[in-house]
Short mmCIF file of C-alpha atoms and ligand atoms in Angstrom, two decimals:
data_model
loop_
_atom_site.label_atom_id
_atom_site.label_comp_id
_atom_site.label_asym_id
_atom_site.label_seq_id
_atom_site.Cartn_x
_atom_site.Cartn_y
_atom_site.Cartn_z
CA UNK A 290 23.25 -32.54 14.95
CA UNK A 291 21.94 -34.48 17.96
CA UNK A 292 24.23 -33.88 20.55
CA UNK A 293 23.17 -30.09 19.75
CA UNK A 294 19.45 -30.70 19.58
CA UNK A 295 18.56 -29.77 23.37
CA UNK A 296 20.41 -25.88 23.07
CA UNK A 297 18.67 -23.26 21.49
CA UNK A 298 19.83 -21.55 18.57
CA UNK A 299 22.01 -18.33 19.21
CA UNK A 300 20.68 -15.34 17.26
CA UNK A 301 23.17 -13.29 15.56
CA UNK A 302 23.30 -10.65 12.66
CA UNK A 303 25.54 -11.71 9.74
CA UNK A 304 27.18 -8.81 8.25
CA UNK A 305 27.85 -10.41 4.60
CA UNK A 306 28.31 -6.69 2.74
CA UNK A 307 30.99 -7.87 0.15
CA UNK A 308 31.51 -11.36 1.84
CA UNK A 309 31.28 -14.76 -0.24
CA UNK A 310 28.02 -16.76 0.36
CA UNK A 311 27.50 -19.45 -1.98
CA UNK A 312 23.42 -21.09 -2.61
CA UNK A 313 23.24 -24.34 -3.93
CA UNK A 314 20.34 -24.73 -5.94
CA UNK A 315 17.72 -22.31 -7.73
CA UNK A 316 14.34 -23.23 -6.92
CA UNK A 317 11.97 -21.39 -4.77
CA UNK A 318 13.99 -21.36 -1.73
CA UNK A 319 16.85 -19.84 -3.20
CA UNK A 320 14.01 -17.40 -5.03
CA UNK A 321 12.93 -16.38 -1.70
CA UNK A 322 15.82 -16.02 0.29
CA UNK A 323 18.44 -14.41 -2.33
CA UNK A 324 16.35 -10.72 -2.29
CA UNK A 325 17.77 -10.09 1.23
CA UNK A 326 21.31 -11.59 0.40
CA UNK A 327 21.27 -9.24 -2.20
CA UNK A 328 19.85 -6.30 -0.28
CA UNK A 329 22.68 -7.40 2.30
CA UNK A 330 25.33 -6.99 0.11
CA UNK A 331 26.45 -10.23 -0.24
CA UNK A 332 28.92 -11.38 -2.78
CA UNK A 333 26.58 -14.21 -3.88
CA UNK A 334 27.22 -16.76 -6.27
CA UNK A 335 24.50 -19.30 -6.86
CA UNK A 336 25.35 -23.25 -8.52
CA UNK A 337 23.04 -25.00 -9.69
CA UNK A 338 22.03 -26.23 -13.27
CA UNK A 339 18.78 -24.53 -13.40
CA UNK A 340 16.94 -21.80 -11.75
CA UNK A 341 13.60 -19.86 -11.68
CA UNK A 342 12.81 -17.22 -13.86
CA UNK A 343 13.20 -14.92 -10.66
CA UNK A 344 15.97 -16.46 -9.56
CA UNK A 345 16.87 -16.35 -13.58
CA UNK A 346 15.99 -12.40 -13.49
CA UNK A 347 18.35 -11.63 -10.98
CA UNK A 348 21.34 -13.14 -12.43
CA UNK A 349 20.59 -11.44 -16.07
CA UNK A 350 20.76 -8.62 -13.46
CA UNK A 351 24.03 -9.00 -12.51
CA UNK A 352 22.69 -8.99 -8.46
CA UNK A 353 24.59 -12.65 -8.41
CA UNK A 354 26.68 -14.85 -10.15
CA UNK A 355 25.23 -18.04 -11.61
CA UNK A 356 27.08 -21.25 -12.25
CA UNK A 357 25.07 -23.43 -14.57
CA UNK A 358 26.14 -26.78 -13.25
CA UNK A 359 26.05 -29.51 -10.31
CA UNK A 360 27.58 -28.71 -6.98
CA UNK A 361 31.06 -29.84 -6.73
CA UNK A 362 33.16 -30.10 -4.10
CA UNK A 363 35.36 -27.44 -3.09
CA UNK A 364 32.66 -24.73 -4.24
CA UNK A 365 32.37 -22.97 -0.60
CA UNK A 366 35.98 -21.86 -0.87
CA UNK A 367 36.62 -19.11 1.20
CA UNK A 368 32.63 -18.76 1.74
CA UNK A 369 31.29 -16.99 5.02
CA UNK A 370 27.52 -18.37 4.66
CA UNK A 371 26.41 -21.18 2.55
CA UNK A 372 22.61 -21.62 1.56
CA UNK A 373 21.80 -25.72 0.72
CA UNK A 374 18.75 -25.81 -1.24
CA UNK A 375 18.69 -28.31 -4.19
CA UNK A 376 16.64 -31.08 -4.99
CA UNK A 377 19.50 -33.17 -5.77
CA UNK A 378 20.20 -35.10 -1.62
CA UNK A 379 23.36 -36.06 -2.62
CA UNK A 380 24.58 -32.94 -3.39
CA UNK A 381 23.15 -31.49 -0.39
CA UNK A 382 24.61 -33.83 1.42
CA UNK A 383 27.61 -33.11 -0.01
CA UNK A 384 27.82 -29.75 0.00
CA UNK A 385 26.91 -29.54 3.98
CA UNK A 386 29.65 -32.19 4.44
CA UNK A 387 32.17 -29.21 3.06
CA UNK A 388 30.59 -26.94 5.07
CA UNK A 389 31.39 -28.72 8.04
CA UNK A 390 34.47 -29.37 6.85
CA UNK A 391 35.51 -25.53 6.08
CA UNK A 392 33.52 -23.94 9.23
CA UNK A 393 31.22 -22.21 7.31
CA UNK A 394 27.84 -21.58 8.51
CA UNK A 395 25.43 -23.35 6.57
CA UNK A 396 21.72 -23.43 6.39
CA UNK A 397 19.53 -26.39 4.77
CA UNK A 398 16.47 -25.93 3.19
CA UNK A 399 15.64 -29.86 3.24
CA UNK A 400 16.98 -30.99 6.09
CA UNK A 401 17.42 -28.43 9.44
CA UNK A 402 18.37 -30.83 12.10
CA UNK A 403 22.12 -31.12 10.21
CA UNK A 404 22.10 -27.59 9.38
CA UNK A 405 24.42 -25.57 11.46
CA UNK A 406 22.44 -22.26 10.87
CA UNK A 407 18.64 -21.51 10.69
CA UNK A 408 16.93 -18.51 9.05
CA UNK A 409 14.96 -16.76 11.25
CA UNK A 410 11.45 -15.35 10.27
CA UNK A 411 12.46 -11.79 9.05
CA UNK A 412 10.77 -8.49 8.54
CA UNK A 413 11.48 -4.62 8.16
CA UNK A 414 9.60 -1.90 9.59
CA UNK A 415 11.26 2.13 9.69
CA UNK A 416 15.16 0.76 10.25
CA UNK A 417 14.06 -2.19 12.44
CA UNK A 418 14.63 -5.75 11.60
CA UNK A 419 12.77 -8.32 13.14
CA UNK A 420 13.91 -11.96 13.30
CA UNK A 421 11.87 -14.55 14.50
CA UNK A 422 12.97 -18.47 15.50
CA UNK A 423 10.70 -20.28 17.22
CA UNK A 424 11.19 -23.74 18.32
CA UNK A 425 8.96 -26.36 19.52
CA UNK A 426 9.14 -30.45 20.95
CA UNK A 427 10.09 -31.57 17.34
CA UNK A 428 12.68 -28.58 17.05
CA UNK A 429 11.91 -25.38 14.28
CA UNK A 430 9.06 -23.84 14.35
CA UNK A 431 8.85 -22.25 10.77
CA UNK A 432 4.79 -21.76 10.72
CA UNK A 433 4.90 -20.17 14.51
CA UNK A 434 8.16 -17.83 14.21
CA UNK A 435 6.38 -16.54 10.88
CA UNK A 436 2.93 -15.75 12.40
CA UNK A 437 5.31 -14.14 15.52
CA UNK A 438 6.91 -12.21 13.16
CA UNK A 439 3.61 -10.83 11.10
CA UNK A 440 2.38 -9.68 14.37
CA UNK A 441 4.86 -7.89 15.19
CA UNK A 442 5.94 -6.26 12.25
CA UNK A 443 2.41 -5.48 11.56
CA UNK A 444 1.92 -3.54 14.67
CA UNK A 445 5.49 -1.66 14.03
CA UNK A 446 4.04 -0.49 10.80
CA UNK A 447 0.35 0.32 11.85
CA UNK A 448 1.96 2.52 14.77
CA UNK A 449 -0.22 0.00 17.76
CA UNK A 450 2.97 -1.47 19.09
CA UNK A 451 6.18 0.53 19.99
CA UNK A 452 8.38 0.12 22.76
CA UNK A 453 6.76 2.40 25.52
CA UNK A 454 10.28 4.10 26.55
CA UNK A 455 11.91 4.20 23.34
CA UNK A 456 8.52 5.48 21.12
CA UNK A 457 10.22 7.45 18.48
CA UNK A 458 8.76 11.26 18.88
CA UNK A 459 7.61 12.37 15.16
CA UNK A 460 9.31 14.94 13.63
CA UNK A 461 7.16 18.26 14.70
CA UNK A 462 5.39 19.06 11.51
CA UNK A 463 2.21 18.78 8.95
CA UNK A 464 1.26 15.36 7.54
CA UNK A 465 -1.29 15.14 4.49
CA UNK A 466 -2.70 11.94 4.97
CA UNK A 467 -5.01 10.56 2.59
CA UNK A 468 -7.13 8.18 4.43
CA UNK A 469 -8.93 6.31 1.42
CA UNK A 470 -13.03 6.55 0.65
CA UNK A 471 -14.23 5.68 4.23
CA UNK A 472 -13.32 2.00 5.20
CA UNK A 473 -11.18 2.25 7.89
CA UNK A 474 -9.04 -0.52 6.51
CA UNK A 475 -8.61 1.27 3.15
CA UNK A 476 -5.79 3.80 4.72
CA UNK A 477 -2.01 2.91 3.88
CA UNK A 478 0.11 1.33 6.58
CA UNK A 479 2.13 4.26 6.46
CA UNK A 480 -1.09 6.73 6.80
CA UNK A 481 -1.98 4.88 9.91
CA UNK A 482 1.11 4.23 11.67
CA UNK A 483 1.49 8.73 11.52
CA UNK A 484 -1.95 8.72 12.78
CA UNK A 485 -0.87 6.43 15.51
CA UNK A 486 2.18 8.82 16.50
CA UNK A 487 -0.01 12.39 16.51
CA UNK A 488 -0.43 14.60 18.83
CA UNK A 489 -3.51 16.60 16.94
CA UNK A 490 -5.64 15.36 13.92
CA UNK A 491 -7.40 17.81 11.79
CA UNK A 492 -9.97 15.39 10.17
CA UNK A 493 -12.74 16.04 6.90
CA UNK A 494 -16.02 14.49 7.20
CA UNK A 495 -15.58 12.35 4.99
CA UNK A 496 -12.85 9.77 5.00
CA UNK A 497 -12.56 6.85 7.85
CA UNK A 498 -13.94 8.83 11.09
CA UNK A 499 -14.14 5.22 12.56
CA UNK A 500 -10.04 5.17 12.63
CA UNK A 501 -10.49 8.58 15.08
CA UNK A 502 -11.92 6.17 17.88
CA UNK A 503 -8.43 4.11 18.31
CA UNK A 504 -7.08 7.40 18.44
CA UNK A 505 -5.04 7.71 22.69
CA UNK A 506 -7.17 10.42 24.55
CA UNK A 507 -4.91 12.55 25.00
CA UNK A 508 -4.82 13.20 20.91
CA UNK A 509 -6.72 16.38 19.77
CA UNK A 510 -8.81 15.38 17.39
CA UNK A 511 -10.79 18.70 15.55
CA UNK A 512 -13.40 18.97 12.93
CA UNK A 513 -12.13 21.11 10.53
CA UNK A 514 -15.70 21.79 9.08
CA UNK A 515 -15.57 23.73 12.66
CA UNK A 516 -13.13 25.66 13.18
CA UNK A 517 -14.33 29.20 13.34
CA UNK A 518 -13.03 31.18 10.77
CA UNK A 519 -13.86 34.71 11.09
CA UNK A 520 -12.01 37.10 9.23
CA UNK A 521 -10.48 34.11 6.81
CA UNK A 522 -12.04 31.88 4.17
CA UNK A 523 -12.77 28.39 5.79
CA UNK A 524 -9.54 27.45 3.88
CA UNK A 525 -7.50 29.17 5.55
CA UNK A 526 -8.56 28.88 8.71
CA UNK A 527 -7.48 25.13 8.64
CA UNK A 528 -4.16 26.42 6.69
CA UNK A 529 -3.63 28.83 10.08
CA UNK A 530 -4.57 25.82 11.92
CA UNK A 531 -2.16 23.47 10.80
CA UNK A 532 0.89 26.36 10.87
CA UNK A 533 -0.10 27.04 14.29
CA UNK A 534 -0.35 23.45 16.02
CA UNK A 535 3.04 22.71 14.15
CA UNK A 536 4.73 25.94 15.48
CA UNK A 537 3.82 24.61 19.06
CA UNK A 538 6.31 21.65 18.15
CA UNK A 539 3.07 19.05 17.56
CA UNK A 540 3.19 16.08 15.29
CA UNK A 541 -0.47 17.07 13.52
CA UNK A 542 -1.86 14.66 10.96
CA UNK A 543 -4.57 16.21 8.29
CA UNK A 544 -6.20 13.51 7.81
CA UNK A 545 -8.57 13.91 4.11
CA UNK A 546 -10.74 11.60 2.71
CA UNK A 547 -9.84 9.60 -0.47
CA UNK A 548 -6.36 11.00 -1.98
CA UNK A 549 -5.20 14.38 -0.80
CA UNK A 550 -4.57 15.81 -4.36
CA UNK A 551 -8.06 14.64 -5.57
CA UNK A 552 -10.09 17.54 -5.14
CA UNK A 553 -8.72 17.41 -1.93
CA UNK A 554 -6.87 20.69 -1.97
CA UNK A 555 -4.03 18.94 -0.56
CA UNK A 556 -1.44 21.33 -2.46
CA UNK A 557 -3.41 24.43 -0.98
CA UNK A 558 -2.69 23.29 2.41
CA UNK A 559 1.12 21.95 1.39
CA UNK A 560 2.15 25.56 -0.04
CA UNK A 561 0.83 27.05 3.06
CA UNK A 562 3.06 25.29 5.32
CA UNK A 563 5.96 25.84 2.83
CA UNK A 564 5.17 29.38 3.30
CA UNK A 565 5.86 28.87 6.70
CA UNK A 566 9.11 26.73 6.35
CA UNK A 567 7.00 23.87 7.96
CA UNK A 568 8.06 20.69 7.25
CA UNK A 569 5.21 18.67 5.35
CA UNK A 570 4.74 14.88 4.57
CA UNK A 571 2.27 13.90 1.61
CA UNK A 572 0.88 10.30 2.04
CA UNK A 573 -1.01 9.44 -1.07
CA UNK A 574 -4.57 7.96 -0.27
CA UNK A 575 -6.85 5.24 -2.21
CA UNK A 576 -9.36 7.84 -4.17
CA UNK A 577 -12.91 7.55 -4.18
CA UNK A 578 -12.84 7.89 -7.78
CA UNK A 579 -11.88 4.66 -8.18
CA UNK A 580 -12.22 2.79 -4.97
CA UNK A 581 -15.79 3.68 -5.23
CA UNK A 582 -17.07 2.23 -7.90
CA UNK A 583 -14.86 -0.94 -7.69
CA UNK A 584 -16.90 -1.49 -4.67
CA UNK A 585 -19.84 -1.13 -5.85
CA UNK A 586 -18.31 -3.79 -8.75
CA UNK A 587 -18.21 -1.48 -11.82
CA UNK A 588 -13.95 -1.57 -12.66
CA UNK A 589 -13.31 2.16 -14.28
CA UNK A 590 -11.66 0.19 -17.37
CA UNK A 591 -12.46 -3.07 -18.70
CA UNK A 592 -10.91 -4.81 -21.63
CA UNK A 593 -12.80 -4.45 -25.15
CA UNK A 594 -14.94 -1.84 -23.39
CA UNK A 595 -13.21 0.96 -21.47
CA UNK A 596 -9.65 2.21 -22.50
CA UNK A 597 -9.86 5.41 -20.71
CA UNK A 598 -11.30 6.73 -17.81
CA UNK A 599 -11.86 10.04 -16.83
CA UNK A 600 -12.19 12.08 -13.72
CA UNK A 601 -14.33 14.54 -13.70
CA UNK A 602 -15.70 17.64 -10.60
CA UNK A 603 -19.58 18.20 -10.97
CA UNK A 604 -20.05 20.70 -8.34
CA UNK A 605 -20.44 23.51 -10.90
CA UNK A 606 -23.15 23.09 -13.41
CA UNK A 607 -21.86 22.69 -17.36
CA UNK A 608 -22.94 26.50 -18.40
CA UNK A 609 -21.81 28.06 -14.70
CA UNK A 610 -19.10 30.39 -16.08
CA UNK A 611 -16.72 29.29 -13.34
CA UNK A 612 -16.96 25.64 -14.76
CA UNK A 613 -13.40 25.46 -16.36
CA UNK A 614 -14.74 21.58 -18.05
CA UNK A 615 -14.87 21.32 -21.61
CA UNK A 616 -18.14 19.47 -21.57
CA UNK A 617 -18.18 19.18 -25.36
CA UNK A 618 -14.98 17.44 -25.41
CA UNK A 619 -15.80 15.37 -22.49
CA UNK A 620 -19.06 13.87 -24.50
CA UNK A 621 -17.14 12.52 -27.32
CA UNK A 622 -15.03 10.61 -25.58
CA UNK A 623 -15.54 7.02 -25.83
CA UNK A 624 -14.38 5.84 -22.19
CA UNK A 625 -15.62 5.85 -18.72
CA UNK A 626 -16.52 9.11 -16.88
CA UNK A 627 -16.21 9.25 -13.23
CA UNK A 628 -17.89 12.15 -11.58
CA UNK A 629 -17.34 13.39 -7.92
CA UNK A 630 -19.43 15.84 -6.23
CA UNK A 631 -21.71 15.83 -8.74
CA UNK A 632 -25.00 14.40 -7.13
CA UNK A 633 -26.82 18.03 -7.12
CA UNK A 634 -25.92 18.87 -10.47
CA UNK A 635 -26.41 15.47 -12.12
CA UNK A 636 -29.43 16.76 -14.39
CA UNK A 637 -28.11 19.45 -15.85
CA UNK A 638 -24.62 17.57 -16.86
CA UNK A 639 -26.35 14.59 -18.07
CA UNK A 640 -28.70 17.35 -20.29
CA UNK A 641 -25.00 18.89 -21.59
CA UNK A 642 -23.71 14.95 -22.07
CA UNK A 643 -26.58 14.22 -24.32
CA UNK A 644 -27.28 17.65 -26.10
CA UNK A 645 -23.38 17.28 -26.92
CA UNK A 646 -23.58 13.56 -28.56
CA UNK A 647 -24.14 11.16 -26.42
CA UNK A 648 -26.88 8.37 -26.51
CA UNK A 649 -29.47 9.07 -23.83
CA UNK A 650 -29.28 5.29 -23.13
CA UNK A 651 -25.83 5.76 -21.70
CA UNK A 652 -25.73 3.42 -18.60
CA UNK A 653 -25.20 5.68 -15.34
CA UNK A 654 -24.42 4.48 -11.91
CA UNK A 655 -24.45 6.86 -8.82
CA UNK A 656 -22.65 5.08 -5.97
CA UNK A 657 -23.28 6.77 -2.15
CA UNK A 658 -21.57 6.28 0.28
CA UNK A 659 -19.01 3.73 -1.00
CA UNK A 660 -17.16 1.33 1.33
CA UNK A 661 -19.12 1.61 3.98
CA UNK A 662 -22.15 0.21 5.93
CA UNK A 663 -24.16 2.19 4.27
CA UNK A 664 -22.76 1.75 0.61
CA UNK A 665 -26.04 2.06 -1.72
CA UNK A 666 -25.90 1.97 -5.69
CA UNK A 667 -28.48 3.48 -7.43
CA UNK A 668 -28.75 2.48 -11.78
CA UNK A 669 -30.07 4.77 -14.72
CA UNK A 670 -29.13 5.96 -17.83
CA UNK A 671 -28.80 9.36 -19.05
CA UNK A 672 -31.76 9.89 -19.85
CA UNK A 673 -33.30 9.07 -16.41
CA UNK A 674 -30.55 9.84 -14.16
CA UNK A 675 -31.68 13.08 -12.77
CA UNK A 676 -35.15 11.18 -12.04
CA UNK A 677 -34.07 7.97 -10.56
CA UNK A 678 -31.50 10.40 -8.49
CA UNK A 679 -34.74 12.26 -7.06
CA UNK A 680 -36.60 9.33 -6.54
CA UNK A 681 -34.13 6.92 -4.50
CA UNK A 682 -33.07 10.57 -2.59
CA UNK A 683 -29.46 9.81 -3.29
CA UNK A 684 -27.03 12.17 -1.46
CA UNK A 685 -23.35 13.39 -1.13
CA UNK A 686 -21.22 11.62 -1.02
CA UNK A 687 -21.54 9.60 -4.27
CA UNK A 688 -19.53 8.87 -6.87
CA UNK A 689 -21.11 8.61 -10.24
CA UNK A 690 -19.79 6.56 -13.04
CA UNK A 691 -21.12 6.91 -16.24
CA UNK A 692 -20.13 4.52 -19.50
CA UNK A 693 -20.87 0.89 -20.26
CA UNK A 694 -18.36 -0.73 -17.85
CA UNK A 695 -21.57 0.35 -15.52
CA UNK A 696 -22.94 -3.01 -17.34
CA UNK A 697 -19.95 -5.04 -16.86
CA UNK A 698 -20.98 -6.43 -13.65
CA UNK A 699 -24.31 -7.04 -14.65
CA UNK A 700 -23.78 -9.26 -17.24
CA UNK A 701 -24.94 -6.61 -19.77
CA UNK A 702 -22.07 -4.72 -21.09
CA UNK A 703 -20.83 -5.23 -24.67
CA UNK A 704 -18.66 -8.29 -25.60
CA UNK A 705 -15.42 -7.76 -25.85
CA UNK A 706 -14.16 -6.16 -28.96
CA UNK A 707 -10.10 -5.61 -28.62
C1 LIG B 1546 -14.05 16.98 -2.05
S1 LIG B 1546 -14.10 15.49 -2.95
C2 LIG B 1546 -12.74 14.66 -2.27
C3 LIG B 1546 -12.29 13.46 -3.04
C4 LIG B 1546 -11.19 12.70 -2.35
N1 LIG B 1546 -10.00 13.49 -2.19
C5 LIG B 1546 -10.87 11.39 -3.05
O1 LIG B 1546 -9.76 11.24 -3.60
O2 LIG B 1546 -11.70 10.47 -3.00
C6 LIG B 1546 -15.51 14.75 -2.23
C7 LIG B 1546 -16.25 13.84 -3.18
O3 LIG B 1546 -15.63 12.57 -3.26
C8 LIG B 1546 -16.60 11.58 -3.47
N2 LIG B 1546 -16.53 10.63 -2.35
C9 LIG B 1546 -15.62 10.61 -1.38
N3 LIG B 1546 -15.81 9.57 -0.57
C10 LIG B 1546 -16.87 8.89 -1.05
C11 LIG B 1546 -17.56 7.72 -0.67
N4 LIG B 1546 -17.19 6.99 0.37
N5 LIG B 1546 -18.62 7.32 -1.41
C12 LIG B 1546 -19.01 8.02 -2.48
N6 LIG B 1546 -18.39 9.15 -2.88
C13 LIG B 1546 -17.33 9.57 -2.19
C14 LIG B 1546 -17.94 12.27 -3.55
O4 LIG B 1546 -18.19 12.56 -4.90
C15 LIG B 1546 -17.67 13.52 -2.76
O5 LIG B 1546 -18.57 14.53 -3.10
#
């Protein structure tokens, strides 16, 4: 109202667990807003003669109540909050008139000047809520308060913006972070924001090394293709390492490359600290095996082409007795194979691949280094792959794909069939 206009808005936090709100209309206001009524607790019951198929969805669900008809008046009855978003005006109208009338709060989507409440930008991040109004000349500031909000919920979840006196200490303890195939932006939110909060990182070579950089100084970052290891296997060393910097009450992040479990011997290093009693967080990581060659644009399935894919170690050769892959079974399948740490091997499994049934003309990708700078893809087919390998010198790490969705891309792969 206008003689209001000039004050700002006073923030509150509605506590509606079991209370009456009432939403007048179903569109895609009422689709957006009614998750965190719900998620409140609110005893919500929407009117309005149509609705979404979300907004649909949700009352099939039984999360609200849904009167299929016009507003009417005396519908906010004993309502606490009231959300006004029809297309019908006089309705709205209508229904804010009540509002007024009963003293219930009351927000409208089409209309905010005569709304008595506004709904803040909102957004959750480990138990904290932001809410965001910003107001400008002309009075809300939707666009602004959102962009406010983003920024700050953003930096809650990547870990680069805490309050400096009130920085939550981590839990002492081991996390497994997977930290995706080497882009620094292809680590999850969550993986970051514990990176963020360490106090030591025990990093692979391989995974995003660029994300140790924005690591504080006085983090201990250490190579864990360096730590001495004596008397132990290298394994174990980093097992010890881990138990050790936990017992001395640091946060310590082992940060992997791709997915922990993913030849990643993630589980070796969890059971260790189990051993221990040491508490231990798994964060699941974007794998190479498929983040790999979807950047190199071959998709591991592909409609009509690919209904299968297959993930497959190289780094023992086919008739190495300690190879525990059924090669024979692997060539008659139909779908994609995705090898990892396969490069110096590559000739004699493509030899076992063809000797076992498949065409030599198989189409064969080997992508190095994928998702960074230096990403490189390198084409052949079975039947040249070990030569084309040798000849373009590709190296570790590559991931090699193996199966016609290699020709997707390319425009060459098979039509469709079903
Ligand atoms: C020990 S395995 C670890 C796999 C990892 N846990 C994952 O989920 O991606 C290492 C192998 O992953 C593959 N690899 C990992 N990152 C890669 C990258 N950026 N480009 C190509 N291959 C990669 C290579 O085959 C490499 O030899």
């Amino acid at each position: 109202m206008a003689e209001h206009a000039d004050h700002p808005a006073y923030p509150v936090g509605l506590r509606l667990s079991g209370r009456r709100v009432v939403v007048v209309g179903g569109g895609q206001v009422a689709q957006r807003r009614l998750p965190t009524l719900i998620a409140a607790g609110a005893d919500i019951t929407l009117v309005s003669p149509s609705a979404t198929p979300a907004v649909e969805a949700m009352a099939d669900a039984g999360e609200i109540r849904w009167e299929r008809r016009r507003y009417q008046d005396g519908d906010l009855a004993d309502t606490w909050y009231a959300l006004i978003a029809s297309d019908d005006d006089a309705a709205n109208d209508a229904a804010s008139a009540e509002a007024e009338r009963t003293r219930t709060w009351c927000v409208r989507s089409d209309n905010a000047d005569v709304a008595t409440a506004w709904t803040p930008a909102t957004g959750r991040s480990e138990g904290v809520t932001v809410a965001v109004l910003s107001t400008d000349a002309q009075g809300r500031d939707p666009r602004h308060s959102a962009a406010v909000r983003d920024a700050i919920v953003e930096g809650l979840r990547d870990g680069t913006l805490a309050a400096p006196h009130h920085r939550t200490r981590p839990a002492p303890g081991v996390s497994l972070v997977g930290g995706g195939p080497g882009d620094p932006d292809l680590i999850t939110v969550r993986g970051r924001r514990l990176l963020a909060e360490a106090d030591v990182v025990i990093a692979d070579r391989l995974g995003p090394r660029d994300l140790l950089d924005e690591l504080p100084p006085h983090v201990q970052v250490i190579d864990a293709s360096k730590i001495p290891y004596g008397r132990f296997m290298a394994q174990e060393a980093i097992n010890q390492a881990l138990i050790e910097h936990a017992r001395a009450g640091k946060a310590v992040v082992r940060l992997k490359g791709g997915d922990p479990f993913v030849f990643g011997r993630g589980m070796e290093e969890a059971q260790a600290l189990a051993a221990e009693g040491i508490p231990c967080t798994v964060v699941p990581g974007i794998s190479s095996s498929i983040s790999v060659p979807g950047a190199a644009g071959i998709p591991v399935t592909h409609r009509g082409v690919a209904h299968e894919f297959t993930v497959v170690s190289g780094h023992v050769a086919p008739d190495d007795e300690r190879s525990l892959v059924d090669w024979e079974a692997i060539a008659r399948l139909r779908g994609t194979l995705v090898l990892l740490m396969a490069v110096d091997k590559i000739g004699a499994i493509a030899k076992a691949l063809v000797a076992h049934g498949k065409s030599p003309d198989t189409p064969v990708a080997l992508v190095q280094e994928g998702t960074t700078a230096a990403q490189r893809r390198v084409d052949a087919t079975l039947a040249t792959v070990a030569e084309r390998a040798a000849a373009e010198d590709v190296r570790p790490p590559a991931v090699i794909v193996i199966g016609d969705v290699v020709a997707v891309g390319t425009g060459a792969a098979p039509r469709p069939a079903e």
